[in-house]
PDB file of N, CA and C in Angstrom:
ATOM      1  N   MET E1488       0.839  -1.185   0.000  1.00 57.00           N
ATOM      2  CA  MET E1488       0.000   0.000   0.000  1.00 57.00           C
ATOM      3  C   MET E1488       0.878   1.240   0.000  1.00 57.00           C
ATOM      4  N   GLU E1489       0.579   2.175  -0.880  1.00 64.00           N
ATOM      5  CA  GLU E1489       1.320   3.433  -0.951  1.00 64.00           C
ATOM      6  C   GLU E1489       0.925   4.329   0.218  1.00 64.00           C
ATOM      7  N   HIS E1490       1.910   4.968   0.851  1.00 73.00           N
ATOM      8  CA  HIS E1490       1.622   5.855   1.980  1.00 73.00           C
ATOM      9  C   HIS E1490       1.832   7.319   1.629  1.00 73.00           C
ATOM     10  N   ASP E1491       2.304   7.604   0.453  1.00 78.00           N
ATOM     11  CA  ASP E1491       2.610   8.991   0.124  1.00 78.00           C
ATOM     12  C   ASP E1491       1.786   9.510  -1.049  1.00 78.00           C
ATOM     13  N   ILE E1492       0.576   8.998  -1.183  1.00 81.00           N
ATOM     14  CA  ILE E1492      -0.305   9.509  -2.218  1.00 81.00           C
ATOM     15  C   ILE E1492      -1.446  10.286  -1.552  1.00 81.00           C
ATOM     16  N   PRO E1493      -1.940  11.329  -2.213  1.00 75.00           N
ATOM     17  CA  PRO E1493      -3.030  12.101  -1.612  1.00 75.00           C
ATOM     18  C   PRO E1493      -4.297  11.264  -1.493  1.00 75.00           C
ATOM     19  N   VAL E1494      -5.057  11.551  -0.463  1.00 75.00           N
ATOM     20  CA  VAL E1494      -6.319  10.866  -0.236  1.00 75.00           C
ATOM     21  C   VAL E1494      -7.381  11.926   0.016  1.00 75.00           C
ATOM     22  N   GLU E1495      -8.506  11.785  -0.656  1.00 76.00           N
ATOM     23  CA  GLU E1495      -9.623  12.697  -0.456  1.00 76.00           C
ATOM     24  C   GLU E1495     -10.703  11.944   0.291  1.00 76.00           C
ATOM     25  N   ARG E1496     -11.192  12.557   1.371  1.00 76.00           N
ATOM     26  CA  ARG E1496     -12.248  11.919   2.160  1.00 76.00           C
ATOM     27  C   ARG E1496     -13.319  12.939   2.504  1.00 76.00           C
ATOM     28  N   PHE E1497     -14.563  12.519   2.386  1.00 80.00           N
ATOM     29  CA  PHE E1497     -15.662  13.347   2.859  1.00 80.00           C
ATOM     30  C   PHE E1497     -15.742  13.149   4.362  1.00 80.00           C
ATOM     31  N   VAL E1498     -15.821  14.251   5.101  1.00 82.00           N
ATOM     32  CA  VAL E1498     -15.883  14.141   6.556  1.00 82.00           C
ATOM     33  C   VAL E1498     -17.286  14.424   7.069  1.00 82.00           C
ATOM     34  N   LYS E1499     -17.843  15.564   6.666  1.00 84.00           N
ATOM     35  CA  LYS E1499     -19.134  15.928   7.238  1.00 84.00           C
ATOM     36  C   LYS E1499     -19.692  17.161   6.537  1.00 84.00           C
ATOM     37  N   PHE E1500     -21.007  17.240   6.436  1.00 85.00           N
ATOM     38  CA  PHE E1500     -21.646  18.487   6.047  1.00 85.00           C
ATOM     39  C   PHE E1500     -21.722  19.350   7.301  1.00 85.00           C
ATOM     40  N   LEU E1501     -21.365  20.603   7.181  1.00 83.00           N
ATOM     41  CA  LEU E1501     -21.466  21.519   8.316  1.00 83.00           C
ATOM     42  C   LEU E1501     -22.655  22.445   8.111  1.00 83.00           C
ATOM     43  N   PRO E1502     -23.579  22.474   9.048  1.00 82.00           N
ATOM     44  CA  PRO E1502     -24.691  23.416   8.913  1.00 82.00           C
ATOM     45  C   PRO E1502     -24.157  24.841   9.100  1.00 82.00           C
ATOM     46  N   ILE E1503     -24.658  25.764   8.305  1.00 77.00           N
ATOM     47  CA  ILE E1503     -24.188  27.135   8.458  1.00 77.00           C
ATOM     48  C   ILE E1503     -25.220  27.947   9.225  1.00 77.00           C
ATOM     49  N   GLN E1504     -24.742  28.852  10.034  1.00 72.00           N
ATOM     50  CA  GLN E1504     -25.611  29.716  10.816  1.00 72.00           C
ATOM     51  C   GLN E1504     -25.889  31.016  10.072  1.00 72.00           C
ATOM     52  N   ARG E1505     -24.883  31.471   9.331  1.00 78.00           N
ATOM     53  CA  ARG E1505     -25.007  32.709   8.571  1.00 78.00           C
ATOM     54  C   ARG E1505     -24.230  32.560   7.277  1.00 78.00           C
ATOM     55  N   HIS E1506     -24.613  33.318   6.294  1.00 82.00           N
ATOM     56  CA  HIS E1506     -23.976  33.233   4.978  1.00 82.00           C
ATOM     57  C   HIS E1506     -22.828  34.221   4.831  1.00 82.00           C
ATOM     58  N   LYS E1507     -22.122  34.494   5.879  1.00 88.00           N
ATOM     59  CA  LYS E1507     -20.965  35.389   5.843  1.00 88.00           C
ATOM     60  C   LYS E1507     -19.699  34.548   5.925  1.00 88.00           C
ATOM     61  N   ALA E1508     -18.707  34.915   5.118  1.00 88.00           N
ATOM     62  CA  ALA E1508     -17.470  34.134   5.053  1.00 88.00           C
ATOM     63  C   ALA E1508     -16.806  34.003   6.415  1.00 88.00           C
ATOM     64  N   GLN E1509     -16.793  35.060   7.209  1.00 91.00           N
ATOM     65  CA  GLN E1509     -16.124  35.007   8.516  1.00 91.00           C
ATOM     66  C   GLN E1509     -16.798  33.987   9.429  1.00 91.00           C
ATOM     67  N   LYS E1510     -18.119  33.964   9.440  1.00 90.00           N
ATOM     68  CA  LYS E1510     -18.842  32.995  10.283  1.00 90.00           C
ATOM     69  C   LYS E1510     -18.598  31.566   9.798  1.00 90.00           C
ATOM     70  N   MET E1511     -18.574  31.377   8.485  1.00 88.00           N
ATOM     71  CA  MET E1511     -18.301  30.039   7.952  1.00 88.00           C
ATOM     72  C   MET E1511     -16.868  29.615   8.285  1.00 88.00           C
ATOM     73  N   PHE E1512     -15.941  30.552   8.205  1.00 92.00           N
ATOM     74  CA  PHE E1512     -14.552  30.256   8.555  1.00 92.00           C
ATOM     75  C   PHE E1512     -14.448  29.854  10.024  1.00 92.00           C
ATOM     76  N   GLU E1513     -15.116  30.588  10.890  1.00 93.00           N
ATOM     77  CA  GLU E1513     -15.103  30.252  12.317  1.00 93.00           C
ATOM     78  C   GLU E1513     -15.688  28.862  12.555  1.00 93.00           C
ATOM     79  N   GLY E1514     -16.773  28.525  11.862  1.00 91.00           N
ATOM     80  CA  GLY E1514     -17.363  27.191  11.987  1.00 91.00           C
ATOM     81  C   GLY E1514     -16.428  26.106  11.488  1.00 91.00           C
ATOM     82  N   LEU E1515     -15.773  26.370  10.366  1.00 90.00           N
ATOM     83  CA  LEU E1515     -14.805  25.412   9.825  1.00 90.00           C
ATOM     84  C   LEU E1515     -13.649  25.192  10.795  1.00 90.00           C
ATOM     85  N   MET E1516     -13.096  26.282  11.329  1.00 94.00           N
ATOM     86  CA  MET E1516     -11.966  26.154  12.249  1.00 94.00           C
ATOM     87  C   MET E1516     -12.370  25.421  13.530  1.00 94.00           C
ATOM     88  N   LYS E1517     -13.593  25.672  14.012  1.00 94.00           N
ATOM     89  CA  LYS E1517     -14.066  24.958  15.205  1.00 94.00           C
ATOM     90  C   LYS E1517     -14.179  23.467  14.908  1.00 94.00           C
ATOM     91  N   PHE E1518     -14.744  23.135  13.749  1.00 92.00           N
ATOM     92  CA  PHE E1518     -14.853  21.731  13.356  1.00 92.00           C
ATOM     93  C   PHE E1518     -13.477  21.073  13.300  1.00 92.00           C
ATOM     94  N   LEU E1519     -12.532  21.713  12.626  1.00 93.00           N
ATOM     95  CA  LEU E1519     -11.185  21.140  12.507  1.00 93.00           C
ATOM     96  C   LEU E1519     -10.543  20.957  13.880  1.00 93.00           C
ATOM     97  N   THR E1520     -10.704  21.941  14.737  1.00 95.00           N
ATOM     98  CA  THR E1520     -10.148  21.853  16.093  1.00 95.00           C
ATOM     99  C   THR E1520     -10.814  20.724  16.878  1.00 95.00           C
ATOM    100  N   ASP E1521     -12.135  20.661  16.829  1.00 95.00           N
ATOM    101  CA  ASP E1521     -12.878  19.634  17.576  1.00 95.00           C
ATOM    102  C   ASP E1521     -12.473  18.220  17.159  1.00 95.00           C
ATOM    103  N   TYR E1522     -12.135  18.032  15.887  1.00 92.00           N
ATOM    104  CA  TYR E1522     -11.779  16.712  15.392  1.00 92.00           C
ATOM    105  C   TYR E1522     -10.269  16.502  15.273  1.00 92.00           C
ATOM    106  N   GLY E1523      -9.487  17.447  15.757  1.00 94.00           N
ATOM    107  CA  GLY E1523      -8.033  17.290  15.752  1.00 94.00           C
ATOM    108  C   GLY E1523      -7.427  17.264  14.358  1.00 94.00           C
ATOM    109  N   ILE E1524      -8.022  18.015  13.429  1.00 91.00           N
ATOM    110  CA  ILE E1524      -7.521  18.061  12.056  1.00 91.00           C
ATOM    111  C   ILE E1524      -6.776  19.374  11.858  1.00 91.00           C
ATOM    112  N   ALA E1525      -5.529  19.303  11.455  1.00 94.00           N
ATOM    113  CA  ALA E1525      -4.719  20.505  11.236  1.00 94.00           C
ATOM    114  C   ALA E1525      -5.016  21.105   9.872  1.00 94.00           C
ATOM    115  N   ILE E1526      -5.334  22.391   9.842  1.00 93.00           N
ATOM    116  CA  ILE E1526      -5.595  23.058   8.565  1.00 93.00           C
ATOM    117  C   ILE E1526      -4.347  23.054   7.689  1.00 93.00           C
ATOM    118  N   GLN E1527      -3.184  22.894   8.286  1.00 93.00           N
ATOM    119  CA  GLN E1527      -1.940  22.831   7.513  1.00 93.00           C
ATOM    120  C   GLN E1527      -1.875  21.581   6.633  1.00 93.00           C
ATOM    121  N   ASN E1528      -2.711  20.594   6.903  1.00 88.00           N
ATOM    122  CA  ASN E1528      -2.740  19.385   6.085  1.00 88.00           C
ATOM    123  C   ASN E1528      -3.651  19.530   4.868  1.00 88.00           C
ATOM    124  N   CYS E1529      -4.372  20.628   4.791  1.00 85.00           N
ATOM    125  CA  CYS E1529      -5.260  20.869   3.657  1.00 85.00           C
ATOM    126  C   CYS E1529      -4.426  21.260   2.439  1.00 85.00           C
ATOM    127  N   ARG E1530      -4.744  20.692   1.278  1.00 84.00           N
ATOM    128  CA  ARG E1530      -4.008  20.997   0.049  1.00 84.00           C
ATOM    129  C   ARG E1530      -4.909  21.531  -1.049  1.00 84.00           C
ATOM    130  N   GLY E1531      -6.191  21.613  -0.797  1.00 81.00           N
ATOM    131  CA  GLY E1531      -7.087  22.126  -1.815  1.00 81.00           C
ATOM    132  C   GLY E1531      -8.419  22.523  -1.223  1.00 81.00           C
ATOM    133  N   GLN E1532      -9.100  23.439  -1.911  1.00 83.00           N
ATOM    134  CA  GLN E1532     -10.432  23.876  -1.533  1.00 83.00           C
ATOM    135  C   GLN E1532     -11.276  23.914  -2.794  1.00 83.00           C
ATOM    136  N   SER E1533     -12.528  23.551  -2.666  1.00 78.00           N
ATOM    137  CA  SER E1533     -13.429  23.634  -3.802  1.00 78.00           C
ATOM    138  C   SER E1533     -14.812  24.017  -3.290  1.00 78.00           C
ATOM    139  N   TYR E1534     -15.331  25.114  -3.815  1.00 72.00           N
ATOM    140  CA  TYR E1534     -16.639  25.617  -3.414  1.00 72.00           C
ATOM    141  C   TYR E1534     -17.429  25.981  -4.656  1.00 72.00           C
ATOM    142  N   ASP E1535     -18.730  26.222  -4.448  1.00 70.00           N
ATOM    143  CA  ASP E1535     -19.519  26.768  -5.548  1.00 70.00           C
ATOM    144  C   ASP E1535     -19.079  28.218  -5.762  1.00 70.00           C
ATOM    145  N   ASN E1536     -19.675  28.889  -6.681  1.00 67.00           N
ATOM    146  CA  ASN E1536     -19.254  30.252  -6.972  1.00 67.00           C
ATOM    147  C   ASN E1536     -19.990  31.315  -6.173  1.00 67.00           C
ATOM    148  N   ALA E1537     -20.609  30.933  -5.073  1.00 75.00           N
ATOM    149  CA  ALA E1537     -21.248  31.921  -4.211  1.00 75.00           C
ATOM    150  C   ALA E1537     -20.162  32.864  -3.682  1.00 75.00           C
ATOM    151  N   PRO E1538     -20.409  34.163  -3.679  1.00 71.00           N
ATOM    152  CA  PRO E1538     -19.384  35.122  -3.249  1.00 71.00           C
ATOM    153  C   PRO E1538     -18.846  34.874  -1.844  1.00 71.00           C
ATOM    154  N   ALA E1539     -19.685  34.406  -0.930  1.00 75.00           N
ATOM    155  CA  ALA E1539     -19.209  34.160   0.431  1.00 75.00           C
ATOM    156  C   ALA E1539     -18.173  33.042   0.474  1.00 75.00           C
ATOM    157  N   MET E1540     -18.227  32.150  -0.509  1.00 78.00           N
ATOM    158  CA  MET E1540     -17.285  31.035  -0.552  1.00 78.00           C
ATOM    159  C   MET E1540     -16.069  31.370  -1.396  1.00 78.00           C
ATOM    160  N   SER E1541     -16.313  31.815  -2.612  1.00 72.00           N
ATOM    161  CA  SER E1541     -15.223  31.963  -3.570  1.00 72.00           C
ATOM    162  C   SER E1541     -14.743  33.394  -3.751  1.00 72.00           C
ATOM    163  N   GLY E1542     -15.315  34.325  -3.019  1.00 78.00           N
ATOM    164  CA  GLY E1542     -14.927  35.729  -3.173  1.00 78.00           C
ATOM    165  C   GLY E1542     -13.426  35.937  -3.096  1.00 78.00           C
ATOM    166  N   ARG E1543     -12.907  36.717  -4.012  1.00 80.00           N
ATOM    167  CA  ARG E1543     -11.466  36.926  -4.158  1.00 80.00           C
ATOM    168  C   ARG E1543     -10.839  37.684  -2.991  1.00 80.00           C
ATOM    169  N   TYR E1544     -11.616  38.560  -2.343  1.00 81.00           N
ATOM    170  CA  TYR E1544     -11.055  39.405  -1.289  1.00 81.00           C
ATOM    171  C   TYR E1544     -11.536  39.024   0.107  1.00 81.00           C
ATOM    172  N   ASN E1545     -12.773  38.588   0.232  1.00 84.00           N
ATOM    173  CA  ASN E1545     -13.326  38.286   1.549  1.00 84.00           C
ATOM    174  C   ASN E1545     -13.990  36.922   1.639  1.00 84.00           C
ATOM    175  N   GLY E1546     -13.868  36.090   0.621  1.00 86.00           N
ATOM    176  CA  GLY E1546     -14.513  34.787   0.628  1.00 86.00           C
ATOM    177  C   GLY E1546     -13.838  33.805   1.581  1.00 86.00           C
ATOM    178  N   LEU E1547     -14.534  32.733   1.841  1.00 87.00           N
ATOM    179  CA  LEU E1547     -13.995  31.690   2.713  1.00 87.00           C
ATOM    180  C   LEU E1547     -12.657  31.169   2.189  1.00 87.00           C
ATOM    181  N   GLN E1548     -12.539  31.013   0.878  1.00 88.00           N
ATOM    182  CA  GLN E1548     -11.298  30.479   0.310  1.00 88.00           C
ATOM    183  C   GLN E1548     -10.099  31.368   0.635  1.00 88.00           C
ATOM    184  N   VAL E1549     -10.284  32.684   0.717  1.00 90.00           N
ATOM    185  CA  VAL E1549      -9.198  33.609   1.054  1.00 90.00           C
ATOM    186  C   VAL E1549      -8.803  33.443   2.520  1.00 90.00           C
ATOM    187  N   LYS E1550      -9.796  33.271   3.377  1.00 91.00           N
ATOM    188  CA  LYS E1550      -9.529  33.122   4.811  1.00 91.00           C
ATOM    189  C   LYS E1550      -8.781  31.815   5.099  1.00 91.00           C
ATOM    190  N   VAL E1551      -9.159  30.748   4.401  1.00 92.00           N
ATOM    191  CA  VAL E1551      -8.461  29.471   4.567  1.00 92.00           C
ATOM    192  C   VAL E1551      -7.032  29.591   4.033  1.00 92.00           C
ATOM    193  N   ALA E1552      -6.874  30.211   2.868  1.00 91.00           N
ATOM    194  CA  ALA E1552      -5.540  30.368   2.272  1.00 91.00           C
ATOM    195  C   ALA E1552      -4.632  31.226   3.147  1.00 91.00           C
ATOM    196  N   ALA E1553      -5.205  32.159   3.901  1.00 93.00           N
ATOM    197  CA  ALA E1553      -4.399  32.981   4.813  1.00 93.00           C
ATOM    198  C   ALA E1553      -3.816  32.126   5.940  1.00 93.00           C
ATOM    199  N   GLU E1554      -4.519  31.068   6.315  1.00 93.00           N
ATOM    200  CA  GLU E1554      -4.032  30.147   7.346  1.00 93.00           C
ATOM    201  C   GLU E1554      -3.057  29.126   6.770  1.00 93.00           C
ATOM    202  N   ASN E1555      -3.261  28.774   5.498  1.00 93.00           N
ATOM    203  CA  ASN E1555      -2.432  27.741   4.875  1.00 93.00           C
ATOM    204  C   ASN E1555      -2.331  28.042   3.382  1.00 93.00           C
ATOM    205  N   HIS E1556      -1.198  28.563   2.957  1.00 90.00           N
ATOM    206  CA  HIS E1556      -1.020  28.921   1.540  1.00 90.00           C
ATOM    207  C   HIS E1556      -1.025  27.722   0.599  1.00 90.00           C
ATOM    208  N   ASN E1557      -0.921  26.512   1.143  1.00 89.00           N
ATOM    209  CA  ASN E1557      -0.983  25.292   0.307  1.00 89.00           C
ATOM    210  C   ASN E1557      -2.410  24.870  -0.017  1.00 89.00           C
ATOM    211  N   ALA E1558      -3.385  25.491   0.642  1.00 86.00           N
ATOM    212  CA  ALA E1558      -4.790  25.153   0.414  1.00 86.00           C
ATOM    213  C   ALA E1558      -5.307  25.945  -0.783  1.00 86.00           C
ATOM    214  N   VAL E1559      -4.947  25.495  -1.962  1.00 83.00           N
ATOM    215  CA  VAL E1559      -5.278  26.190  -3.203  1.00 83.00           C
ATOM    216  C   VAL E1559      -6.747  25.995  -3.544  1.00 83.00           C
ATOM    217  N   TRP E1560      -7.406  27.074  -3.930  1.00 81.00           N
ATOM    218  CA  TRP E1560      -8.825  27.017  -4.307  1.00 81.00           C
ATOM    219  C   TRP E1560      -8.943  26.670  -5.783  1.00 81.00           C
ATOM    220  N   VAL E1561      -9.784  25.683  -6.074  1.00 77.00           N
ATOM    221  CA  VAL E1561     -10.051  25.299  -7.472  1.00 77.00           C
ATOM    222  C   VAL E1561     -11.542  25.322  -7.724  1.00 77.00           C
TER     223      VAL E1561
END
């Protein structure tokens, strides 16, 4: 079995409380912390084109990339 190949796994749908990128980022970070998952291990992000998710300046993808520059949005 190869140990150095990327693996993609679905973990969970997260219910959102508000449609603001900052609130979604806070929910994501809480989830990662609660489950002991380091955001530094993230290598990609993929969202729909809703501005709160994919926005170039204030979207969730920008906030995640600020924590981990390897988490490239596609």
